[in-house]
Short mmCIF file of C-alpha atoms in Angstrom, two decimals:
data_model
loop_
_atom_site.label_atom_id
_atom_site.label_comp_id
_atom_site.label_asym_id
_atom_site.label_seq_id
_atom_site.Cartn_x
_atom_site.Cartn_y
_atom_site.Cartn_z
CA MET F 1 6.21 17.80 -25.55
CA GLU F 2 2.80 17.69 -23.91
CA ALA F 3 1.13 16.82 -27.23
CA LEU F 4 3.63 13.98 -27.78
CA LEU F 5 2.98 12.53 -24.33
CA ILE F 6 -0.77 12.70 -24.90
CA TYR F 7 -0.37 10.89 -28.24
CA ILE F 8 1.77 8.16 -26.64
CA ALA F 9 -0.74 7.69 -23.81
CA LYS F 10 -3.65 7.35 -26.25
CA SER F 11 -1.75 5.02 -28.58
CA CYS F 12 -0.57 2.73 -25.78
CA SER F 13 -4.09 2.62 -24.33
CA LEU F 14 -5.51 1.47 -27.67
CA MET F 15 -2.81 -1.21 -28.00
CA LEU F 16 -3.67 -2.47 -24.53
CA PHE F 17 -7.35 -2.55 -25.43
CA PHE F 18 -6.85 -4.58 -28.64
CA TYR F 19 -4.45 -6.96 -26.94
CA CYS F 20 -6.90 -7.59 -24.09
CA VAL F 21 -9.73 -8.31 -26.56
CA TYR F 22 -7.49 -10.80 -28.39
CA TYR F 23 -6.15 -12.43 -25.24
CA PHE F 24 -9.45 -12.85 -23.39
CA LEU F 25 -11.90 -13.36 -26.27
CA LEU F 26 -10.11 -14.50 -29.45
CA ARG F 27 -6.92 -16.28 -28.46
CA LYS F 28 -8.55 -19.71 -28.09
CA GLU F 29 -10.70 -19.44 -31.21
CA THR F 30 -9.62 -21.09 -34.48
CA PHE F 31 -10.37 -17.98 -36.55
CA PHE F 32 -6.66 -17.69 -37.24
CA ASN F 33 -6.87 -15.59 -40.41
CA ASN F 34 -9.43 -13.26 -38.85
CA ASN F 35 -7.20 -12.92 -35.81
CA ARG F 36 -4.31 -11.98 -38.08
CA TRP F 37 -6.19 -9.03 -39.56
CA PHE F 38 -7.63 -8.08 -36.17
CA LEU F 39 -4.16 -7.78 -34.64
CA LEU F 40 -2.79 -5.79 -37.58
CA PHE F 41 -5.87 -3.55 -37.54
CA GLY F 42 -5.27 -2.91 -33.85
CA LEU F 43 -1.71 -1.69 -34.47
CA ILE F 44 -2.73 0.62 -37.32
CA VAL F 45 -5.65 2.08 -35.36
CA SER F 46 -3.44 2.61 -32.31
CA ALA F 47 -1.00 4.64 -34.39
CA VAL F 48 -3.44 6.63 -36.55
CA LEU F 49 -6.61 7.26 -34.50
CA PRO F 50 -4.95 9.50 -31.87
CA LEU F 51 -3.85 11.77 -34.72
CA LEU F 52 -7.38 12.28 -36.05
CA ASN F 53 -9.26 15.11 -34.32
CA TYR F 54 -12.71 16.47 -35.06
CA THR F 55 -13.26 20.14 -34.24
CA ARG F 56 -16.65 21.30 -33.01
CA VAL F 57 -17.34 25.02 -32.68
CA ILE F 58 -19.66 26.37 -29.99
CA TRP F 59 -20.68 30.02 -29.80
CA ILE F 60 -20.55 31.79 -26.45
CA ASP F 61 -21.48 35.25 -25.32
CA ALA F 62 -18.50 37.62 -25.40
CA PRO F 63 -17.30 38.91 -22.01
CA ALA F 64 -17.66 42.55 -21.14
CA LEU F 65 -15.02 44.76 -22.70
CA GLY F 66 -13.88 46.19 -19.38
CA ASN F 67 -12.93 44.88 -15.97
CA SER F 68 -11.96 47.16 -13.12
CA ILE F 69 -8.41 48.42 -12.71
CA GLN F 70 -8.42 46.89 -9.30
CA SER F 71 -9.16 43.38 -10.63
CA SER F 72 -6.27 43.63 -13.05
CA LEU F 73 -3.93 44.81 -10.32
CA MET F 74 -4.62 41.64 -8.35
CA GLU F 75 -3.43 39.53 -11.26
CA ILE F 76 0.24 39.75 -10.33
CA PRO F 77 2.08 36.95 -12.15
CA GLU F 78 4.01 34.53 -10.00
CA LYS F 79 7.77 34.31 -10.36
CA GLU F 80 8.89 31.42 -12.50
CA VAL F 81 11.01 28.89 -10.65
CA SER F 82 13.66 27.11 -12.66
CA THR F 83 13.10 23.36 -12.45
CA PHE F 84 14.87 20.30 -13.80
CA ASN F 85 14.07 19.81 -17.48
CA TRP F 86 12.39 16.40 -17.48
CA SER F 87 11.38 16.75 -21.13
CA HIS F 88 14.96 16.64 -22.35
CA THR F 89 15.80 13.74 -20.04
CA ILE F 90 12.83 11.67 -21.22
CA LEU F 91 13.63 12.38 -24.88
CA LEU F 92 17.27 11.41 -24.30
CA LEU F 93 16.33 8.08 -22.68
CA TYR F 94 13.85 7.33 -25.45
CA GLY F 95 16.45 8.17 -28.11
CA ILE F 96 19.01 5.83 -26.52
CA GLY F 97 16.53 2.94 -26.47
CA PHE F 98 15.31 3.67 -29.98
CA LEU F 99 18.87 3.78 -31.34
CA ALA F 100 19.75 0.49 -29.59
CA PHE F 101 16.81 -1.34 -31.17
CA ILE F 102 17.53 0.18 -34.58
CA ILE F 103 21.10 -1.14 -34.37
CA LYS F 104 19.78 -4.58 -33.35
CA PHE F 105 17.38 -4.50 -36.30
CA ALA F 106 20.26 -3.67 -38.67
CA ILE F 107 22.37 -6.49 -37.26
CA ASP F 108 19.52 -8.97 -37.82
CA PHE F 109 19.22 -7.87 -41.44
CA TYR F 110 22.95 -8.29 -41.90
CA SER F 111 22.82 -11.81 -40.43
CA LEU F 112 19.93 -12.76 -42.71
CA ASN F 113 21.71 -11.39 -45.77
CA SER F 114 24.90 -13.31 -44.91
CA ILE F 115 22.95 -16.57 -44.86
CA ILE F 116 21.13 -16.00 -48.15
CA LYS F 117 23.87 -14.24 -50.12
CA GLY F 118 25.98 -16.44 -52.36
CA LYS F 119 23.88 -19.58 -51.81
CA LYS F 120 22.53 -21.76 -54.60
CA ILE F 121 18.86 -21.00 -55.24
CA GLN F 122 16.36 -23.50 -56.63
CA GLN F 123 13.37 -21.76 -58.22
CA GLN F 124 10.04 -23.64 -58.02
CA ALA F 125 6.93 -21.71 -59.01
CA ASP F 126 6.87 -18.59 -56.81
CA PHE F 127 9.27 -19.99 -54.22
CA LYS F 128 13.06 -19.83 -53.98
CA PHE F 129 14.55 -22.73 -52.02
CA ILE F 130 17.99 -22.47 -50.41
CA ASP F 131 19.61 -25.56 -48.89
CA VAL F 132 22.24 -24.45 -46.37
CA SER F 133 24.83 -26.31 -44.35
CA GLU F 134 24.39 -24.31 -41.12
CA ASN F 135 22.61 -25.89 -38.16
CA ILE F 136 19.69 -23.44 -38.07
CA ALA F 137 15.94 -23.84 -37.84
CA PRO F 138 14.11 -23.70 -41.20
CA PHE F 139 12.63 -20.31 -42.02
CA SER F 140 10.98 -18.30 -44.78
CA TYR F 141 11.59 -14.68 -45.77
CA PHE F 142 9.18 -13.42 -48.42
CA GLU F 143 9.66 -15.89 -51.33
CA TYR F 144 12.84 -17.45 -49.85
CA ILE F 145 12.56 -20.78 -47.98
CA VAL F 146 15.77 -21.77 -46.19
CA TYR F 147 16.51 -25.17 -44.60
CA ASN F 148 19.24 -27.77 -44.01
CA SER F 149 18.10 -30.95 -45.76
CA SER F 150 20.80 -33.09 -44.14
CA LEU F 151 19.11 -32.78 -40.75
CA TYR F 152 15.73 -34.28 -41.75
CA THR F 153 14.16 -37.28 -43.41
CA SER F 154 12.26 -36.84 -46.66
CA SER F 155 8.87 -36.90 -44.89
CA GLU F 156 10.02 -34.40 -42.27
CA LEU F 157 11.40 -32.13 -44.96
CA GLU F 158 8.06 -32.32 -46.81
CA ASN F 159 6.24 -31.22 -43.65
CA ILE F 160 8.65 -28.33 -43.14
CA ILE F 161 8.40 -27.11 -46.74
CA GLU F 162 4.58 -27.19 -46.72
CA HIS F 163 4.61 -25.14 -43.53
CA GLU F 164 7.02 -22.54 -44.90
CA LYS F 165 5.13 -22.33 -48.20
CA VAL F 166 2.09 -21.09 -46.27
CA HIS F 167 4.20 -18.34 -44.65
CA SER F 168 5.66 -17.31 -47.99
CA ASP F 169 2.44 -17.53 -49.97
CA GLN F 170 0.46 -15.41 -47.47
CA ASN F 171 3.26 -12.82 -47.02
CA HIS F 172 3.57 -13.38 -43.28
CA THR F 173 6.95 -11.64 -43.39
CA VAL F 174 5.08 -8.33 -43.73
CA ASP F 175 3.29 -8.97 -40.43
CA VAL F 176 6.59 -9.81 -38.74
CA LEU F 177 8.24 -6.61 -40.01
CA ILE F 178 5.28 -4.44 -39.00
CA SER F 179 5.25 -5.85 -35.47
CA ARG F 180 9.03 -5.43 -35.27
CA LEU F 181 8.75 -1.78 -36.40
CA PHE F 182 6.14 -1.03 -33.72
CA SER F 183 8.26 -2.74 -31.08
CA ILE F 184 11.14 -0.41 -32.00
CA ILE F 185 9.05 2.78 -31.92
CA PHE F 186 7.18 1.83 -28.72
CA TRP F 187 10.02 -0.13 -27.13
CA PHE F 188 9.22 1.36 -23.71
CA ASN F 189 5.68 -0.10 -23.73
CA PRO F 190 5.59 -3.69 -22.38
CA ILE F 191 2.28 -4.33 -24.16
CA ILE F 192 3.91 -4.04 -27.59
CA TRP F 193 6.19 -6.97 -26.83
CA LEU F 194 3.23 -9.14 -25.81
CA TYR F 195 1.40 -7.90 -28.91
CA LYS F 196 4.36 -8.83 -31.15
CA LYS F 197 4.48 -12.31 -29.61
CA ALA F 198 0.73 -12.77 -30.20
CA ILE F 199 1.12 -11.84 -33.90
CA THR F 200 4.03 -14.26 -34.42
CA GLN F 201 2.28 -17.10 -32.61
CA ASN F 202 -0.95 -16.61 -34.58
CA LEU F 203 1.02 -16.78 -37.86
CA GLU F 204 2.33 -20.18 -36.77
CA PHE F 205 -1.23 -21.32 -36.06
CA ILE F 206 -2.19 -20.29 -39.61
CA ALA F 207 0.76 -22.12 -41.18
CA ASP F 208 0.18 -25.27 -39.07
CA SER F 209 -3.52 -25.33 -39.95
CA GLU F 210 -3.01 -24.85 -43.70
CA ALA F 211 -0.07 -27.27 -43.94
CA ALA F 212 -1.93 -30.00 -42.04
CA LYS F 213 -4.76 -29.83 -44.60
CA LYS F 214 -2.34 -30.77 -47.40
CA LEU F 215 -0.58 -33.58 -45.50
CA GLN F 216 -1.97 -37.05 -45.09
CA ASP F 217 -0.24 -37.89 -41.83
CA LYS F 218 -1.06 -35.22 -39.22
CA LYS F 219 0.79 -37.14 -36.48
CA SER F 220 3.97 -37.13 -38.53
CA TYR F 221 3.67 -33.34 -38.81
CA GLN F 222 3.38 -33.03 -35.03
CA TYR F 223 6.45 -35.20 -34.52
CA THR F 224 8.31 -32.90 -36.89
CA LEU F 225 7.32 -29.96 -34.70
CA LEU F 226 8.85 -31.67 -31.69
CA LYS F 227 12.04 -32.52 -33.56
CA ILE F 228 12.61 -28.96 -34.71
CA THR F 229 12.62 -27.77 -31.09
CA THR F 230 16.13 -29.22 -30.76
CA HIS F 231 17.44 -26.41 -32.99
CA GLU F 232 18.32 -23.40 -30.90
CA ASN F 233 19.55 -21.13 -33.68
CA CYS F 234 16.82 -19.03 -35.27
CA VAL F 235 17.10 -16.11 -37.67
CA ALA F 236 15.31 -12.94 -36.55
CA ILE F 237 12.81 -10.97 -38.72
CA THR F 238 11.81 -14.25 -40.46
CA ASN F 239 9.06 -16.84 -40.18
CA HIS F 240 10.95 -19.82 -38.78
CA PHE F 241 9.57 -23.27 -38.28
CA TYR F 242 10.72 -23.45 -34.72
CA GLN F 243 8.70 -21.50 -32.21
CA SER F 244 8.38 -21.75 -28.46
CA LEU F 245 5.08 -22.94 -27.01
CA ILE F 246 5.04 -26.02 -29.22
CA LYS F 247 2.44 -27.52 -26.90
CA LYS F 248 0.00 -24.73 -27.73
CA ARG F 249 0.57 -25.23 -31.43
CA ILE F 250 -0.17 -28.92 -31.18
CA VAL F 251 -3.27 -28.23 -29.07
CA MET F 252 -4.59 -25.70 -31.61
CA LEU F 253 -3.79 -28.12 -34.45
CA ASN F 254 -6.07 -30.74 -32.92
CA LYS F 255 -8.78 -28.38 -31.74
CA ASN F 256 -12.23 -28.45 -33.33
CA GLN F 257 -13.15 -25.50 -35.50
CA SER F 258 -14.82 -22.65 -33.62
CA LYS F 259 -18.48 -21.99 -34.31
CA LYS F 260 -19.24 -19.06 -36.60
CA LYS F 261 -21.54 -17.48 -34.03
CA ASN F 262 -18.46 -16.75 -31.91
CA SER F 263 -17.40 -14.17 -34.46
CA TRP F 264 -19.50 -11.62 -32.53
CA LYS F 265 -16.44 -11.10 -30.37
CA TYR F 266 -14.76 -9.06 -33.09
CA TYR F 267 -17.52 -6.46 -32.97
CA THR F 268 -16.91 -5.65 -29.30
CA VAL F 269 -14.26 -3.13 -30.38
CA ILE F 270 -16.76 -0.94 -32.26
CA PRO F 271 -18.55 0.67 -29.28
CA ALA F 272 -15.23 1.03 -27.45
CA LEU F 273 -13.61 2.85 -30.38
CA ALA F 274 -16.69 5.06 -30.76
CA ALA F 275 -16.46 5.99 -27.07
CA PHE F 276 -12.75 6.74 -27.47
CA VAL F 277 -13.44 9.13 -30.35
CA LEU F 278 -16.28 10.90 -28.51
CA LEU F 279 -14.30 11.29 -25.30
CA PHE F 280 -10.83 12.13 -26.58
CA GLN F 281 -10.83 13.00 -30.28
CA ILE F 282 -13.44 15.75 -30.45
CA GLU F 283 -11.97 19.18 -29.80
CA VAL F 284 -14.43 21.85 -28.76
CA ILE F 285 -13.54 25.41 -29.74
CA ALA F 286 -15.46 28.31 -28.24
CA LYS F 287 -15.97 31.38 -30.40
CA GLU F 288 -17.41 34.64 -29.17
CA LYS F 289 -20.65 35.96 -30.58
CA PRO F 290 -20.61 39.53 -31.95
CA GLN F 291 -20.96 41.99 -29.07
CA THR F 292 -23.48 44.74 -28.57
CA ILE F 293 -22.33 47.60 -26.34
CA LYS F 294 -24.69 50.05 -24.66
CA GLU F 295 -23.09 53.29 -23.53
CA THR F 296 -24.27 55.42 -20.66
CA THR F 297 -26.02 57.80 -23.04
CA GLY F 298 -28.29 54.98 -24.22
CA GLU F 299 -26.77 54.78 -27.72
CA THR F 300 -26.29 51.18 -28.89
CA LYS F 301 -23.23 50.13 -30.88
CA ALA F 302 -22.63 46.72 -32.46
CA VAL F 303 -19.09 45.33 -32.28
CA ASP F 304 -18.23 42.48 -34.65
CA ILE F 305 -15.02 40.59 -33.93
CA TYR F 306 -13.44 38.34 -36.56
CA LYS F 307 -10.91 36.33 -34.58
CA ILE F 308 -7.59 35.06 -35.94
CA HIS F 309 -5.59 32.49 -33.96
CA LYS F 310 -2.44 30.44 -34.48
CA GLY F 311 -4.38 27.57 -36.05
CA SER F 312 -6.27 29.72 -38.59
CA THR F 313 -6.06 28.09 -42.01
CA ASP F 314 -5.80 29.84 -45.35
CA ALA F 315 -9.42 28.90 -46.00
CA GLU F 316 -10.54 30.54 -42.74
CA LEU F 317 -8.58 33.72 -43.53
CA SER F 318 -10.21 33.79 -46.96
CA GLU F 319 -13.64 33.40 -45.34
CA ILE F 320 -12.92 36.37 -43.02
CA LYS F 321 -11.88 38.43 -46.05
CA ASN F 322 -15.11 37.63 -47.90
CA LYS F 323 -17.32 38.41 -44.89
CA LEU F 324 -15.62 41.72 -44.16
CA LYS F 325 -16.03 42.75 -47.78
CA GLU F 326 -19.64 41.63 -48.18
CA ILE F 327 -21.00 42.72 -44.79
CA HIS F 328 -18.92 45.79 -43.90
CA SER F 329 -17.26 46.88 -47.19
CA VAL F 330 -13.90 46.48 -45.47
CA ASN F 331 -10.76 45.44 -47.35
CA PHE F 332 -8.81 42.70 -45.56
CA GLU F 333 -5.36 41.67 -46.78
CA VAL F 334 -2.88 39.23 -45.25
CA SER F 335 0.79 38.79 -46.12
CA ASP F 336 4.11 37.54 -44.71
CA ILE F 337 2.45 34.29 -43.64
CA LYS F 338 4.79 31.72 -42.10
CA ARG F 339 3.88 28.48 -40.35
CA ASP F 340 5.74 25.97 -38.21
CA ALA F 341 5.89 22.18 -38.61
CA LYS F 342 2.45 21.85 -36.98
CA ASN F 343 0.98 24.31 -39.51
CA ASN F 344 0.52 26.96 -36.79
CA LEU F 345 1.03 30.60 -37.72
CA THR F 346 4.35 32.11 -36.58
CA SER F 347 4.23 35.24 -38.73
CA ILE F 348 1.40 37.27 -40.25
CA LYS F 349 0.76 40.81 -41.39
CA VAL F 350 -2.85 42.01 -41.54
CA ASP F 351 -3.91 45.26 -43.22
CA VAL F 352 -7.53 46.40 -42.85
CA THR F 353 -8.83 49.46 -44.67
CA ARG F 354 -12.19 51.19 -45.09
CA GLY F 355 -12.03 54.51 -46.84
CA LYS F 356 -9.41 56.56 -44.96
CA GLN F 357 -9.53 54.26 -41.97
CA GLN F 358 -6.58 51.91 -41.59
CA ALA F 359 -5.75 49.19 -39.09
CA GLN F 360 -2.68 47.00 -39.13
CA SER F 361 -1.28 44.13 -37.07
CA ILE F 362 2.20 42.65 -37.57
CA GLN F 363 3.46 39.60 -35.72
CA THR F 364 6.76 37.91 -36.58
CA GLY F 365 9.14 35.54 -34.83
CA ASP F 366 9.79 31.87 -34.04
CA GLN F 367 6.86 31.52 -31.63
CA THR F 368 3.23 31.06 -32.63
CA ILE F 369 1.23 34.26 -32.97
CA LYS F 370 -0.99 35.70 -30.25
CA ASP F 371 -4.72 35.63 -30.84
CA PHE F 372 -6.20 38.83 -32.25
CA GLY F 373 -9.23 39.94 -34.22
CA VAL F 374 -10.53 42.49 -36.66
CA LEU F 375 -12.97 44.89 -34.92
CA ILE F 376 -15.89 46.50 -36.72
CA ILE F 377 -17.78 49.03 -34.55
CA THR F 378 -21.12 50.16 -35.95
CA ASP F 379 -23.03 53.03 -34.32
CA GLN F 380 -26.75 53.67 -34.36
CA LYS F 381 -26.48 55.74 -37.54
CA GLY F 382 -24.66 52.98 -39.38
CA ASN F 383 -21.22 54.59 -39.25
CA LYS F 384 -18.45 52.02 -38.97
CA THR F 385 -15.06 52.18 -37.30
CA ILE F 386 -12.40 49.53 -37.84
CA GLY F 387 -9.66 48.36 -35.49
CA ILE F 388 -7.62 45.45 -34.17
CA GLN F 389 -8.33 43.71 -30.86
CA THR F 390 -5.85 41.37 -29.17
CA PHE F 391 -6.57 38.53 -26.77
CA GLU F 392 -3.75 38.26 -24.29
CA ASP F 393 -3.38 36.76 -20.81
CA SER F 394 -1.09 38.04 -18.11
CA LYS F 395 1.50 35.31 -18.47
CA SER F 396 1.95 35.71 -22.20
CA SER F 397 2.97 39.33 -21.77
CA LYS F 398 6.37 38.10 -20.56
CA ALA F 399 7.99 38.32 -23.96
CA LYS F 400 11.61 37.89 -24.88
CA THR F 401 13.46 40.76 -26.54
CA GLY F 402 13.39 40.64 -30.30
CA VAL F 403 10.90 37.78 -30.58
CA SER F 404 8.21 39.76 -32.37
CA ASN F 405 7.04 43.25 -33.21
CA ASN F 406 3.31 43.91 -33.08
CA ILE F 407 1.78 47.24 -34.17
CA THR F 408 -1.91 48.07 -34.15
CA THR F 409 -3.27 51.35 -35.49
CA LEU F 410 -6.73 52.80 -35.89
CA THR F 411 -7.67 56.05 -37.61
CA SER F 412 -11.01 57.64 -38.34
CA ASP F 413 -12.14 59.10 -41.64
CA ASP F 414 -14.76 61.36 -40.06
CA ASP F 415 -12.72 64.57 -40.15
CA SER F 416 -15.83 66.75 -40.24
CA LYS F 417 -16.83 65.74 -36.73
CA LYS F 418 -16.63 68.78 -34.45
CA SER F 419 -16.99 67.17 -31.06
CA THR F 420 -14.13 67.09 -28.56
CA ASP F 421 -12.51 63.70 -28.98
CA SER F 422 -9.47 62.23 -27.24
CA LYS F 423 -6.13 61.01 -28.47
CA ILE F 424 -4.90 58.02 -26.50
CA ILE F 425 -1.27 56.87 -26.36
CA ILE F 426 -0.58 53.65 -24.46
CA THR F 427 2.84 52.19 -23.71
CA ASN F 428 3.41 48.81 -22.07
CA ASN F 429 6.66 48.08 -20.22
CA ASN F 430 6.65 44.84 -18.19
CA GLN F 431 4.12 45.48 -15.41
CA ASN F 432 3.69 49.27 -15.92
CA THR F 433 0.89 50.77 -18.00
CA LYS F 434 0.68 54.49 -18.77
CA ILE F 435 -2.32 56.22 -20.32
CA GLU F 436 -2.06 59.83 -21.50
CA THR F 437 -5.07 61.79 -22.74
CA ASN F 438 -4.78 64.98 -24.81
CA VAL F 439 -7.59 67.06 -26.25
CA ASN F 440 -7.73 66.92 -30.03
CA SER F 441 -10.33 68.18 -32.45
CA ASN F 442 -10.04 65.17 -34.76
CA SER F 443 -11.08 61.62 -33.93
CA ASN F 444 -7.81 59.72 -33.93
CA THR F 445 -6.98 56.57 -32.00
CA SER F 446 -3.56 54.99 -32.06
CA THR F 447 -2.35 51.96 -30.16
CA LYS F 448 1.16 50.56 -30.11
CA THR F 449 3.18 48.01 -28.23
CA ASN F 450 6.75 48.06 -27.11
CA SER F 451 8.83 46.34 -29.81
CA ASN F 452 10.60 44.30 -27.11
CA THR F 453 7.44 42.54 -26.00
CA ASN F 454 5.30 39.83 -27.48
CA SER F 455 1.91 41.41 -26.70
CA THR F 456 -0.37 43.72 -28.64
CA ILE F 457 -2.65 46.35 -27.05
CA SER F 458 -5.90 47.43 -28.70
CA THR F 459 -7.76 50.56 -27.66
CA ILE F 460 -11.33 51.58 -28.47
CA VAL F 461 -12.30 55.24 -27.91
CA THR F 462 -15.89 56.46 -28.36
CA THR F 463 -17.14 60.00 -27.90
CA ASP F 464 -20.63 61.40 -27.52
CA ASP F 465 -21.25 64.80 -29.15
CA ASN F 466 -23.33 66.26 -26.33
CA ASP F 467 -22.04 64.72 -23.11
CA ALA F 468 -18.38 64.18 -24.07
CA VAL F 469 -18.58 60.51 -23.01
CA THR F 470 -15.23 58.81 -23.47
CA LYS F 471 -14.70 55.07 -23.14
CA ILE F 472 -11.19 53.58 -23.16
CA THR F 473 -10.58 49.85 -23.21
CA THR F 474 -7.17 48.17 -23.47
CA SER F 475 -7.35 44.48 -24.31
CA ASN F 476 -3.96 43.38 -23.01
CA GLY F 477 -5.58 41.84 -19.95
CA LYS F 478 -4.04 44.53 -17.74
CA THR F 479 -5.96 47.83 -17.60
CA ASN F 480 -9.50 48.94 -18.36
CA VAL F 481 -10.63 52.54 -17.73
CA ALA F 482 -14.00 54.10 -18.48
CA PHE F 483 -14.93 57.79 -18.20
CA SER F 484 -18.62 58.56 -18.45
CA ASN F 485 -20.32 61.99 -18.31
CA GLY F 486 -17.16 63.55 -16.91
CA SER F 487 -16.78 61.01 -14.11
CA SER F 488 -14.43 58.09 -13.66
CA LYS F 489 -16.07 54.78 -12.90
CA PHE F 490 -14.11 52.59 -10.51
CA SER F 491 -14.99 49.31 -8.78
CA ASN F 492 -14.17 48.69 -5.11
CA THR F 493 -14.89 44.97 -5.04
CA GLN F 494 -11.35 44.04 -3.93
CA GLU F 495 -8.63 45.61 -1.76
CA SER F 496 -7.95 49.15 -2.96
CA PRO F 497 -4.61 50.05 -4.55
CA LEU F 498 -2.56 52.99 -3.36
CA ILE F 499 -3.69 56.14 -5.22
CA ILE F 500 -1.24 59.02 -5.76
CA VAL F 501 -2.63 62.30 -7.18
CA ASP F 502 -0.08 64.96 -8.17
CA GLY F 503 2.52 63.31 -5.93
CA LYS F 504 0.26 63.16 -2.86
CA GLU F 505 -0.94 59.91 -1.28
CA MET F 506 -4.73 59.76 -1.14
CA PRO F 507 -6.56 58.24 1.86
CA SER F 508 -8.20 54.81 1.50
CA THR F 509 -11.61 56.52 1.38
CA PHE F 510 -10.63 58.48 -1.75
CA ASP F 511 -13.14 57.99 -4.60
CA LEU F 512 -11.93 58.26 -8.18
CA GLU F 513 -15.35 59.63 -9.11
CA ASP F 514 -14.21 62.91 -7.54
CA LEU F 515 -11.92 63.39 -10.53
CA LYS F 516 -13.28 64.56 -13.86
CA ALA F 517 -11.97 63.03 -17.05
CA GLN F 518 -11.02 66.37 -18.56
CA ASP F 519 -8.86 67.18 -15.50
CA ILE F 520 -6.67 64.05 -15.86
CA LYS F 521 -3.45 64.60 -17.80
CA SER F 522 -1.92 61.15 -17.36
CA MET F 523 -2.46 57.95 -15.43
CA SER F 524 0.21 55.31 -14.62
CA VAL F 525 -0.48 51.86 -13.17
CA PHE F 526 2.22 49.94 -11.25
CA LYS F 527 1.93 46.30 -10.24
CA GLY F 528 3.93 43.67 -8.41
CA ILE F 529 7.60 44.24 -7.64
CA ASN F 530 7.63 47.62 -9.41
CA ALA F 531 4.93 48.97 -7.11
CA VAL F 532 6.55 47.57 -3.96
CA SER F 533 10.05 48.77 -4.88
CA LYS F 534 8.74 52.31 -5.41
CA TYR F 535 6.28 52.64 -2.50
CA GLY F 536 7.19 49.82 -0.16
CA GLU F 537 4.61 47.60 1.49
CA LYS F 538 1.91 50.21 0.84
CA GLY F 539 2.14 49.37 -2.85
CA SER F 540 1.58 45.62 -2.44
CA ASN F 541 -1.95 45.93 -3.89
CA GLY F 542 -0.76 48.06 -6.80
CA VAL F 543 -0.36 51.78 -7.29
CA ILE F 544 -2.24 54.27 -9.48
CA GLU F 545 -0.40 57.53 -10.15
CA ILE F 546 -2.55 60.36 -11.54
CA GLU F 547 -1.26 63.68 -12.81
CA THR F 548 -3.91 66.36 -13.26
CA ARG F 549 -3.89 69.34 -15.60
CA LYS F 550 -4.07 71.85 -12.72
#
């Protein structure tokens, strides 16, 4: 809905701009044919230009992998308040107006067909003349020229026919239909009705000017214009001889030709359109540069992230596949691709393999996918570990049951490694996050999400052979924990949460650094209403429950 409103705002603004240029700069000039194409060009540009977007990519430094637990606890999502659905109301009102004008358009076509159908047609060159008995103003519709000869003298009829021949020969009916179509689509915009009137009036200026060149008596032609004003019945969606503002037509008929140097006025739209494109039609997309992580032991690891988002095209996915293969010798396969009407991804399955390492991400459902990326972690010795990283904000974790099922796994092929690694199991249930650590001799990292949510959690675990340094990062925007050299690093930059160790409430001066990583059996994080309902007002800043191995 927001995209539609933005499109309408841009389109209506362009229509207003072109109409103002015509009204203030071109309306009094005698460049009638140029004005015709200018007005039509304005309508087409107003409809098409807002749809054309240029994407510019800028590269930014990637943020740090971890934020403090405390910072994430402060990000308690606000309760959604049900409000009146204005989108449906606006669409309903627009639909009613659109349907009314469509019906009016159909009635006009029926009226036109009833006049032409069954009448005797006289073919002359490319024109089809129909002499009717109804008291209606003369009009032309494509090659048809309709009039009532009994109402005019021979000289008046000659003037009328010359005028209508110009309309028919130059296909002015197309202009009338285009302006009518735009007035139906943008019926709510008052500018389109002024724009439609300007197009119709300019077509009459063209026909008057061309017809007067072929007639010897220009005054007789002007008298014919005045006489036709007595006919009140006009057929819609046609070029009819009668038009209001007869005085303006006569004034323009007698006006001297405009000087060619005044044609500079048409070029005033160029800088304005260029500014419109630069300001509104260039979309800037920020992409993160590959990260380099330095651990506490001094070892440097490069982390390359190949991001996939809802707008990723098949060509971009193919480019990621080629880069992963060429640079990292990683096999990247995608399947189960589905897209919505806007060509955004709603379903995708990604399988990444390198030797015995496997990583997989599955997202399915009616909604667009959540951003995620393929992770390649390279250590100082050149060993590579693959994984999946998600990019999720706190609001998007409010998923509906059954919308999608995302699974991310990461396994290591280095079975010969003898260091003490950790196995991490993370479960996400609304605002609760639980992290359990168990000693395991093999390097094995697994991350999963609850099948009833729409978020994916990625975990990276690194271990140092000598110092048993373990680093855990969950990318669901909720929890980040780091254990280094047997100590837990914790930031106290905001109000401290309530800390419970083995069922006992710790004082506000308690420092998590007093706990060693190997002594922690499990850690649970509670936020928002869950924390308050369990611990009362003391849990308003969040609660961390820690169970030790002792």
